[in-house]
mmCIF file with all atom_site columns, C-alpha atoms and ligand atoms in Angstrom:
data_model
loop_
_atom_site.group_PDB
_atom_site.id
_atom_site.type_symbol
_atom_site.label_atom_id
_atom_site.label_alt_id
_atom_site.label_comp_id
_atom_site.label_asym_id
_atom_site.label_entity_id
_atom_site.label_seq_id
_atom_site.pdbx_PDB_ins_code
_atom_site.Cartn_x
_atom_site.Cartn_y
_atom_site.Cartn_z
_atom_site.occupancy
_atom_site.B_iso_or_equiv
_atom_site.pdbx_formal_charge
_atom_site.auth_seq_id
_atom_site.auth_comp_id
_atom_site.auth_asym_id
_atom_site.auth_atom_id
_atom_site.pdbx_PDB_model_num
ATOM   1   C  CA  . MET A 1 1   ? -1.788 13.337  -23.560 1.00 0.00 ? 1   MET A CA  1
ATOM   2   C  CA  . LEU A 1 2   ? 0.485  10.824  -21.843 1.00 0.00 ? 2   LEU A CA  1
ATOM   3   C  CA  . SER A 1 3   ? 3.361  9.207   -23.662 1.00 0.00 ? 3   SER A CA  1
ATOM   4   C  CA  . LYS A 1 4   ? 2.893  5.480   -24.330 1.00 0.00 ? 4   LYS A CA  1
ATOM   5   C  CA  . ASN A 1 5   ? 5.681  4.759   -21.844 1.00 0.00 ? 5   ASN A CA  1
ATOM   6   C  CA  . ILE A 1 6   ? 4.235  6.823   -18.962 1.00 0.00 ? 6   ILE A CA  1
ATOM   7   C  CA  . GLU A 1 7   ? 0.747  5.490   -19.715 1.00 0.00 ? 7   GLU A CA  1
ATOM   8   C  CA  . GLN A 1 8   ? 2.055  1.922   -19.392 1.00 0.00 ? 8   GLN A CA  1
ATOM   9   C  CA  . LEU A 1 9   ? 3.928  2.720   -16.180 1.00 0.00 ? 9   LEU A CA  1
ATOM   10  C  CA  . LEU A 1 10  ? 0.836  4.249   -14.651 1.00 0.00 ? 10  LEU A CA  1
ATOM   11  C  CA  . GLN A 1 11  ? -1.231 1.283   -15.761 1.00 0.00 ? 11  GLN A CA  1
ATOM   12  C  CA  . ASP A 1 12  ? 1.285  -1.049  -14.142 1.00 0.00 ? 12  ASP A CA  1
ATOM   13  C  CA  . GLN A 1 13  ? 1.027  1.042   -10.957 1.00 0.00 ? 13  GLN A CA  1
ATOM   14  C  CA  . VAL A 1 14  ? -2.818 0.596   -11.029 1.00 0.00 ? 14  VAL A CA  1
ATOM   15  C  CA  . LYS A 1 15  ? -2.197 -3.099  -10.773 1.00 0.00 ? 15  LYS A CA  1
ATOM   16  C  CA  . LYS A 1 16  ? 0.310  -2.708  -7.939  1.00 0.00 ? 16  LYS A CA  1
ATOM   17  C  CA  . GLU A 1 17  ? -2.130 -0.566  -5.919  1.00 0.00 ? 17  GLU A CA  1
ATOM   18  C  CA  . ALA A 1 18  ? -4.910 -3.051  -6.573  1.00 0.00 ? 18  ALA A CA  1
ATOM   19  C  CA  . SER A 1 19  ? -2.610 -5.854  -5.494  1.00 0.00 ? 19  SER A CA  1
ATOM   20  C  CA  . SER A 1 20  ? -1.754 -3.949  -2.304  1.00 0.00 ? 20  SER A CA  1
ATOM   21  C  CA  . SER A 1 21  ? -5.436 -3.582  -1.521  1.00 0.00 ? 21  SER A CA  1
ATOM   22  C  CA  . GLN A 1 22  ? -6.061 -7.326  -2.042  1.00 0.00 ? 22  GLN A CA  1
ATOM   23  C  CA  . THR A 1 23  ? -2.958 -8.336  -0.145  1.00 0.00 ? 23  THR A CA  1
ATOM   24  C  CA  . TYR A 1 24  ? -3.916 -6.228  2.918   1.00 0.00 ? 24  TYR A CA  1
ATOM   25  C  CA  . LEU A 1 25  ? -7.457 -7.483  2.735   1.00 0.00 ? 25  LEU A CA  1
ATOM   26  C  CA  . ALA A 1 26  ? -6.214 -11.112 2.924   1.00 0.00 ? 26  ALA A CA  1
ATOM   27  C  CA  . MET A 1 27  ? -3.987 -10.133 5.864   1.00 0.00 ? 27  MET A CA  1
ATOM   28  C  CA  . ALA A 1 28  ? -7.082 -8.521  7.528   1.00 0.00 ? 28  ALA A CA  1
ATOM   29  C  CA  . CYS A 1 29  ? -8.978 -11.811 7.116   1.00 0.00 ? 29  CYS A CA  1
ATOM   30  C  CA  . TRP A 1 30  ? -6.146 -13.741 8.704   1.00 0.00 ? 30  TRP A CA  1
ATOM   31  C  CA  . ALA A 1 31  ? -5.936 -11.285 11.689  1.00 0.00 ? 31  ALA A CA  1
ATOM   32  C  CA  . ASP A 1 32  ? -9.730 -11.180 12.098  1.00 0.00 ? 32  ASP A CA  1
ATOM   33  C  CA  . THR A 1 33  ? -9.999 -14.941 12.402  1.00 0.00 ? 33  THR A CA  1
ATOM   34  C  CA  . LYS A 1 34  ? -6.952 -15.260 14.720  1.00 0.00 ? 34  LYS A CA  1
ATOM   35  C  CA  . GLY A 1 35  ? -8.361 -12.881 17.397  1.00 0.00 ? 35  GLY A CA  1
ATOM   36  C  CA  . PHE A 1 36  ? -6.346 -9.860  16.408  1.00 0.00 ? 36  PHE A CA  1
ATOM   37  C  CA  . GLU A 1 37  ? -9.273 -7.539  16.056  1.00 0.00 ? 37  GLU A CA  1
ATOM   38  C  CA  . GLY A 1 38  ? -7.240 -4.283  16.196  1.00 0.00 ? 38  GLY A CA  1
ATOM   39  C  CA  . ALA A 1 39  ? -4.782 -5.456  13.599  1.00 0.00 ? 39  ALA A CA  1
ATOM   40  C  CA  . ALA A 1 40  ? -7.747 -6.588  11.444  1.00 0.00 ? 40  ALA A CA  1
ATOM   41  C  CA  . ASN A 1 41  ? -9.330 -3.120  11.633  1.00 0.00 ? 41  ASN A CA  1
ATOM   42  C  CA  . PHE A 1 42  ? -6.006 -1.516  10.747  1.00 0.00 ? 42  PHE A CA  1
ATOM   43  C  CA  . LEU A 1 43  ? -5.551 -3.820  7.747   1.00 0.00 ? 43  LEU A CA  1
ATOM   44  C  CA  . TYR A 1 44  ? -9.133 -3.474  6.488   1.00 0.00 ? 44  TYR A CA  1
ATOM   45  C  CA  . SER A 1 45  ? -8.686 0.273   6.538   1.00 0.00 ? 45  SER A CA  1
ATOM   46  C  CA  . HIS A 1 46  ? -5.263 0.011   4.918   1.00 0.00 ? 46  HIS A CA  1
ATOM   47  C  CA  . SER A 1 47  ? -6.782 -2.111  2.139   1.00 0.00 ? 47  SER A CA  1
ATOM   48  C  CA  . ASP A 1 48  ? -9.430 0.595   1.542   1.00 0.00 ? 48  ASP A CA  1
ATOM   49  C  CA  . GLU A 1 49  ? -6.721 3.202   1.315   1.00 0.00 ? 49  GLU A CA  1
ATOM   50  C  CA  . GLU A 1 50  ? -4.919 1.194   -1.339  1.00 0.00 ? 50  GLU A CA  1
ATOM   51  C  CA  . ARG A 1 51  ? -8.068 0.950   -3.336  1.00 0.00 ? 51  ARG A CA  1
ATOM   52  C  CA  . GLU A 1 52  ? -8.295 4.772   -3.164  1.00 0.00 ? 52  GLU A CA  1
ATOM   53  C  CA  . HIS A 1 53  ? -4.711 4.980   -4.417  1.00 0.00 ? 53  HIS A CA  1
ATOM   54  C  CA  . MET A 1 54  ? -5.671 2.721   -7.312  1.00 0.00 ? 54  MET A CA  1
ATOM   55  C  CA  . LEU A 1 55  ? -8.768 4.826   -8.100  1.00 0.00 ? 55  LEU A CA  1
ATOM   56  C  CA  . LYS A 1 56  ? -6.841 8.048   -8.076  1.00 0.00 ? 56  LYS A CA  1
ATOM   57  C  CA  . LEU A 1 57  ? -4.478 6.634   -10.746 1.00 0.00 ? 57  LEU A CA  1
ATOM   58  C  CA  . ILE A 1 58  ? -7.389 5.281   -12.796 1.00 0.00 ? 58  ILE A CA  1
ATOM   59  C  CA  . LYS A 1 59  ? -9.068 8.683   -12.778 1.00 0.00 ? 59  LYS A CA  1
ATOM   60  C  CA  . PHE A 1 60  ? -5.794 10.418  -13.673 1.00 0.00 ? 60  PHE A CA  1
ATOM   61  C  CA  . LEU A 1 61  ? -5.334 8.038   -16.683 1.00 0.00 ? 61  LEU A CA  1
ATOM   62  C  CA  . ASN A 1 62  ? -8.922 8.606   -17.839 1.00 0.00 ? 62  ASN A CA  1
ATOM   63  C  CA  . GLU A 1 63  ? -8.632 12.391  -17.527 1.00 0.00 ? 63  GLU A CA  1
ATOM   64  C  CA  . ARG A 1 64  ? -5.366 12.485  -19.466 1.00 0.00 ? 64  ARG A CA  1
ATOM   65  C  CA  . GLY A 1 65  ? -6.705 10.929  -22.604 1.00 0.00 ? 65  GLY A CA  1
ATOM   66  C  CA  . SER A 1 66  ? -6.136 7.235   -21.868 1.00 0.00 ? 66  SER A CA  1
ATOM   67  C  CA  . GLN A 1 67  ? -8.596 4.593   -20.785 1.00 0.00 ? 67  GLN A CA  1
ATOM   68  C  CA  . ALA A 1 68  ? -7.502 2.737   -17.637 1.00 0.00 ? 68  ALA A CA  1
ATOM   69  C  CA  . THR A 1 69  ? -7.705 -1.066  -17.604 1.00 0.00 ? 69  THR A CA  1
ATOM   70  C  CA  . VAL A 1 70  ? -8.960 -2.838  -14.508 1.00 0.00 ? 70  VAL A CA  1
ATOM   71  C  CA  . PRO A 1 71  ? -6.370 -5.525  -13.970 1.00 0.00 ? 71  PRO A CA  1
ATOM   72  C  CA  . ALA A 1 72  ? -6.795 -9.263  -13.175 1.00 0.00 ? 72  ALA A CA  1
ATOM   73  C  CA  . LEU A 1 73  ? -5.030 -10.251 -9.982  1.00 0.00 ? 73  LEU A CA  1
ATOM   74  C  CA  . ASP A 1 74  ? -3.600 -13.443 -8.508  1.00 0.00 ? 74  ASP A CA  1
ATOM   75  C  CA  . ALA A 1 75  ? -5.018 -14.468 -5.140  1.00 0.00 ? 75  ALA A CA  1
ATOM   76  C  CA  . PRO A 1 76  ? -2.847 -13.090 -2.320  1.00 0.00 ? 76  PRO A CA  1
ATOM   77  C  CA  . LYS A 1 77  ? -1.189 -15.166 0.366   1.00 0.00 ? 77  LYS A CA  1
ATOM   78  C  CA  . LYS A 1 78  ? -3.759 -15.956 3.097   1.00 0.00 ? 78  LYS A CA  1
ATOM   79  C  CA  . ASP A 1 79  ? -1.841 -17.817 5.849   1.00 0.00 ? 79  ASP A CA  1
ATOM   80  C  CA  . PHE A 1 80  ? 0.708  -16.247 8.223   1.00 0.00 ? 80  PHE A CA  1
ATOM   81  C  CA  . SER A 1 81  ? 2.629  -17.544 11.230  1.00 0.00 ? 81  SER A CA  1
ATOM   82  C  CA  . SER A 1 82  ? 2.374  -14.405 13.340  1.00 0.00 ? 82  SER A CA  1
ATOM   83  C  CA  . LEU A 1 83  ? 1.499  -10.697 13.367  1.00 0.00 ? 83  LEU A CA  1
ATOM   84  C  CA  . MET A 1 84  ? 5.192  -10.059 12.896  1.00 0.00 ? 84  MET A CA  1
ATOM   85  C  CA  . GLU A 1 85  ? 5.210  -12.007 9.633   1.00 0.00 ? 85  GLU A CA  1
ATOM   86  C  CA  . VAL A 1 86  ? 2.188  -10.012 8.490   1.00 0.00 ? 86  VAL A CA  1
ATOM   87  C  CA  . PHE A 1 87  ? 3.828  -6.621  9.074   1.00 0.00 ? 87  PHE A CA  1
ATOM   88  C  CA  . LYS A 1 88  ? 7.190  -7.715  7.755   1.00 0.00 ? 88  LYS A CA  1
ATOM   89  C  CA  . SER A 1 89  ? 5.598  -8.778  4.518   1.00 0.00 ? 89  SER A CA  1
ATOM   90  C  CA  . LEU A 1 90  ? 3.524  -5.601  4.431   1.00 0.00 ? 90  LEU A CA  1
ATOM   91  C  CA  . LEU A 1 91  ? 6.717  -3.554  4.756   1.00 0.00 ? 91  LEU A CA  1
ATOM   92  C  CA  . GLU A 1 92  ? 8.484  -5.627  2.009   1.00 0.00 ? 92  GLU A CA  1
ATOM   93  C  CA  . HIS A 1 93  ? 5.429  -5.000  -0.229  1.00 0.00 ? 93  HIS A CA  1
ATOM   94  C  CA  . GLU A 1 94  ? 5.569  -1.214  0.455   1.00 0.00 ? 94  GLU A CA  1
ATOM   95  C  CA  . ILE A 1 95  ? 9.299  -1.078  -0.336  1.00 0.00 ? 95  ILE A CA  1
ATOM   96  C  CA  . ILE A 1 96  ? 8.628  -2.620  -3.794  1.00 0.00 ? 96  ILE A CA  1
ATOM   97  C  CA  . VAL A 1 97  ? 5.813  -0.098  -4.359  1.00 0.00 ? 97  VAL A CA  1
ATOM   98  C  CA  . THR A 1 98  ? 8.057  2.766   -3.367  1.00 0.00 ? 98  THR A CA  1
ATOM   99  C  CA  . ALA A 1 99  ? 10.736 1.621   -5.883  1.00 0.00 ? 99  ALA A CA  1
ATOM   100 C  CA  . SER A 1 100 ? 8.074  1.426   -8.560  1.00 0.00 ? 100 SER A CA  1
ATOM   101 C  CA  . ILE A 1 101 ? 6.827  5.000   -7.832  1.00 0.00 ? 101 ILE A CA  1
ATOM   102 C  CA  . ASN A 1 102 ? 10.430 6.172   -7.881  1.00 0.00 ? 102 ASN A CA  1
ATOM   103 C  CA  . SER A 1 103 ? 10.968 4.784   -11.360 1.00 0.00 ? 103 SER A CA  1
ATOM   104 C  CA  . ILE A 1 104 ? 7.767  6.385   -12.634 1.00 0.00 ? 104 ILE A CA  1
ATOM   105 C  CA  . ILE A 1 105 ? 9.036  9.770   -11.346 1.00 0.00 ? 105 ILE A CA  1
ATOM   106 C  CA  . THR A 1 106 ? 12.447 9.172   -13.023 1.00 0.00 ? 106 THR A CA  1
ATOM   107 C  CA  . ALA A 1 107 ? 10.656 8.400   -16.329 1.00 0.00 ? 107 ALA A CA  1
ATOM   108 C  CA  . CYS A 1 108 ? 8.556  11.608  -15.955 1.00 0.00 ? 108 CYS A CA  1
ATOM   109 C  CA  . LEU A 1 109 ? 11.745 13.660  -15.427 1.00 0.00 ? 109 LEU A CA  1
ATOM   110 C  CA  . GLN A 1 110 ? 13.414 12.065  -18.480 1.00 0.00 ? 110 GLN A CA  1
ATOM   111 C  CA  . GLU A 1 111 ? 10.329 12.842  -20.617 1.00 0.00 ? 111 GLU A CA  1
ATOM   112 C  CA  . ASN A 1 112 ? 9.752  16.304  -19.134 1.00 0.00 ? 112 ASN A CA  1
ATOM   113 C  CA  . ASP A 1 113 ? 6.259  15.234  -18.036 1.00 0.00 ? 113 ASP A CA  1
ATOM   114 C  CA  . HIS A 1 114 ? 5.960  17.671  -15.141 1.00 0.00 ? 114 HIS A CA  1
ATOM   115 C  CA  . LEU A 1 115 ? 2.288  17.235  -14.692 1.00 0.00 ? 115 LEU A CA  1
ATOM   116 C  CA  . THR A 1 116 ? 2.547  13.440  -14.053 1.00 0.00 ? 116 THR A CA  1
ATOM   117 C  CA  . ASN A 1 117 ? 5.603  14.024  -11.972 1.00 0.00 ? 117 ASN A CA  1
ATOM   118 C  CA  . ASN A 1 118 ? 3.634  16.479  -9.826  1.00 0.00 ? 118 ASN A CA  1
ATOM   119 C  CA  . PHE A 1 119 ? 0.812  13.994  -9.530  1.00 0.00 ? 119 PHE A CA  1
ATOM   120 C  CA  . MET A 1 120 ? 3.174  11.230  -8.449  1.00 0.00 ? 120 MET A CA  1
ATOM   121 C  CA  . GLN A 1 121 ? 4.761  13.283  -5.705  1.00 0.00 ? 121 GLN A CA  1
ATOM   122 C  CA  . TRP A 1 122 ? 1.688  12.684  -3.548  1.00 0.00 ? 122 TRP A CA  1
ATOM   123 C  CA  . TYR A 1 123 ? 2.371  8.939   -3.835  1.00 0.00 ? 123 TYR A CA  1
ATOM   124 C  CA  . MET A 1 124 ? 5.994  9.394   -2.832  1.00 0.00 ? 124 MET A CA  1
ATOM   125 C  CA  . THR A 1 125 ? 4.962  11.186  0.390   1.00 0.00 ? 125 THR A CA  1
ATOM   126 C  CA  . GLU A 1 126 ? 2.380  8.524   1.065   1.00 0.00 ? 126 GLU A CA  1
ATOM   127 C  CA  . GLN A 1 127 ? 4.961  5.765   0.626   1.00 0.00 ? 127 GLN A CA  1
ATOM   128 C  CA  . MET A 1 128 ? 7.327  7.402   3.039   1.00 0.00 ? 128 MET A CA  1
ATOM   129 C  CA  . GLU A 1 129 ? 4.568  7.574   5.696   1.00 0.00 ? 129 GLU A CA  1
ATOM   130 C  CA  . GLU A 1 130 ? 3.481  3.965   5.111   1.00 0.00 ? 130 GLU A CA  1
ATOM   131 C  CA  . GLU A 1 131 ? 7.034  2.638   5.333   1.00 0.00 ? 131 GLU A CA  1
ATOM   132 C  CA  . GLN A 1 132 ? 7.614  4.563   8.565   1.00 0.00 ? 132 GLN A CA  1
ATOM   133 C  CA  . LEU A 1 133 ? 4.432  3.333   10.089  1.00 0.00 ? 133 LEU A CA  1
ATOM   134 C  CA  . ALA A 1 134 ? 5.133  -0.292  9.182   1.00 0.00 ? 134 ALA A CA  1
ATOM   135 C  CA  . GLN A 1 135 ? 8.687  0.008   10.585  1.00 0.00 ? 135 GLN A CA  1
ATOM   136 C  CA  . SER A 1 136 ? 7.364  1.431   13.851  1.00 0.00 ? 136 SER A CA  1
ATOM   137 C  CA  . ILE A 1 137 ? 4.774  -1.392  14.177  1.00 0.00 ? 137 ILE A CA  1
ATOM   138 C  CA  . ILE A 1 138 ? 7.515  -3.993  13.571  1.00 0.00 ? 138 ILE A CA  1
ATOM   139 C  CA  . GLY A 1 139 ? 9.742  -2.279  16.143  1.00 0.00 ? 139 GLY A CA  1
ATOM   140 C  CA  . LYS A 1 140 ? 6.937  -2.495  18.726  1.00 0.00 ? 140 LYS A CA  1
ATOM   141 C  CA  . LEU A 1 141 ? 6.297  -6.153  17.911  1.00 0.00 ? 141 LEU A CA  1
ATOM   142 C  CA  . GLU A 1 142 ? 9.976  -6.845  18.423  1.00 0.00 ? 142 GLU A CA  1
ATOM   143 C  CA  . MET A 1 143 ? 9.865  -5.195  21.838  1.00 0.00 ? 143 MET A CA  1
ATOM   144 C  CA  . ILE A 1 144 ? 6.726  -7.190  22.773  1.00 0.00 ? 144 ILE A CA  1
ATOM   145 C  CA  . GLY A 1 145 ? 8.351  -10.511 21.712  1.00 0.00 ? 145 GLY A CA  1
ATOM   146 C  CA  . SER A 1 146 ? 6.481  -13.413 23.276  1.00 0.00 ? 146 SER A CA  1
ATOM   147 C  CA  . ASP A 1 147 ? 4.717  -11.335 25.943  1.00 0.00 ? 147 ASP A CA  1
ATOM   148 C  CA  . THR A 1 148 ? 1.074  -12.168 25.153  1.00 0.00 ? 148 THR A CA  1
ATOM   149 C  CA  . SER A 1 149 ? -0.547 -9.597  27.419  1.00 0.00 ? 149 SER A CA  1
ATOM   150 C  CA  . SER A 1 150 ? 1.486  -6.805  25.832  1.00 0.00 ? 150 SER A CA  1
ATOM   151 C  CA  . LEU A 1 151 ? 0.534  -8.160  22.396  1.00 0.00 ? 151 LEU A CA  1
ATOM   152 C  CA  . TYR A 1 152 ? -3.148 -8.037  23.446  1.00 0.00 ? 152 TYR A CA  1
ATOM   153 C  CA  . LEU A 1 153 ? -2.767 -4.397  24.439  1.00 0.00 ? 153 LEU A CA  1
ATOM   154 C  CA  . PHE A 1 154 ? -0.838 -3.529  21.321  1.00 0.00 ? 154 PHE A CA  1
ATOM   155 C  CA  . ASP A 1 155 ? -3.531 -5.098  19.149  1.00 0.00 ? 155 ASP A CA  1
ATOM   156 C  CA  . LYS A 1 156 ? -6.015 -2.682  20.683  1.00 0.00 ? 156 LYS A CA  1
ATOM   157 C  CA  . GLU A 1 157 ? -3.625 0.210   19.948  1.00 0.00 ? 157 GLU A CA  1
ATOM   158 C  CA  . LEU A 1 158 ? -3.398 -0.889  16.287  1.00 0.00 ? 158 LEU A CA  1
ATOM   159 C  CA  . ALA A 1 159 ? -7.047 -0.253  15.712  1.00 0.00 ? 159 ALA A CA  1
ATOM   160 C  CA  . GLY A 1 160 ? -6.421 3.382   16.590  1.00 0.00 ? 160 GLY A CA  1
ATOM   161 C  CA  . LEU A 1 161 ? -3.560 3.574   14.053  1.00 0.00 ? 161 LEU A CA  1
ATOM   162 C  CA  . ALA A 1 162 ? -5.938 2.758   11.162  1.00 0.00 ? 162 ALA A CA  1
ATOM   163 C  CA  . GLY A 1 163 ? -5.561 5.585   8.616   1.00 0.00 ? 163 GLY A CA  1
ATOM   164 C  CA  . ALA A 1 164 ? -2.514 6.971   10.337  1.00 0.00 ? 164 ALA A CA  1
ATOM   165 C  CA  . GLY A 1 165 ? -0.311 6.418   7.290   1.00 0.00 ? 165 GLY A CA  1
ATOM   166 C  CA  . ASN A 1 166 ? -2.796 8.132   4.985   1.00 0.00 ? 166 ASN A CA  1
HETATM 167 FE FE1 . LIG B 2 .   ? -0.503 2.768   -2.214  1.00 0.00 ? 1   LIG B FE1 1
HETATM 168 O  O1  . LIG B 2 .   ? 0.459  3.025   -0.741  1.00 0.00 ? 1   LIG B O1  1
HETATM 169 FE FE2 . LIG B 2 .   ? 0.959  1.318   -0.141  1.00 0.00 ? 1   LIG B FE2 1
HETATM 170 O  O2  . LIG B 2 .   ? 1.170  0.350   -1.580  1.00 0.00 ? 1   LIG B O2  1
#
């Protein structure tokens, strides 16, 4: 059985993963309609991964004697000024999620809940990879600057990075 505190933290994390999925789906829609096909593929796939993260938590809650609640979500931001803005806000979002996972792990340690701690370690590794990937995409976009032909080529490359942070 989960403690009430850990149960609530995991339930809050379900909402954060669901919100990540919706946020990246809205970003994918923006990219898809602005001609960034590669970025759109990357973001559609990233959105799917976040849904998987949400599902993994939901199943864990259900298997540990709780009943997960499927959360209501606010509509995510849908307009962006550039691909750079998209990936900067993706990185900001991931940093918030990492902090949240970190505090769940701290709570698990305080309560000697080693099973949930062990389960959450997978998320920690995942966050590290996602932050690194977003950082490297932002770095490349900085190098590209206003060079539209390089941006075109990088967009193609982005499609191949789909799933790389998984
Ligand atoms: Fe779920 O890994 Fe990002 O948010």
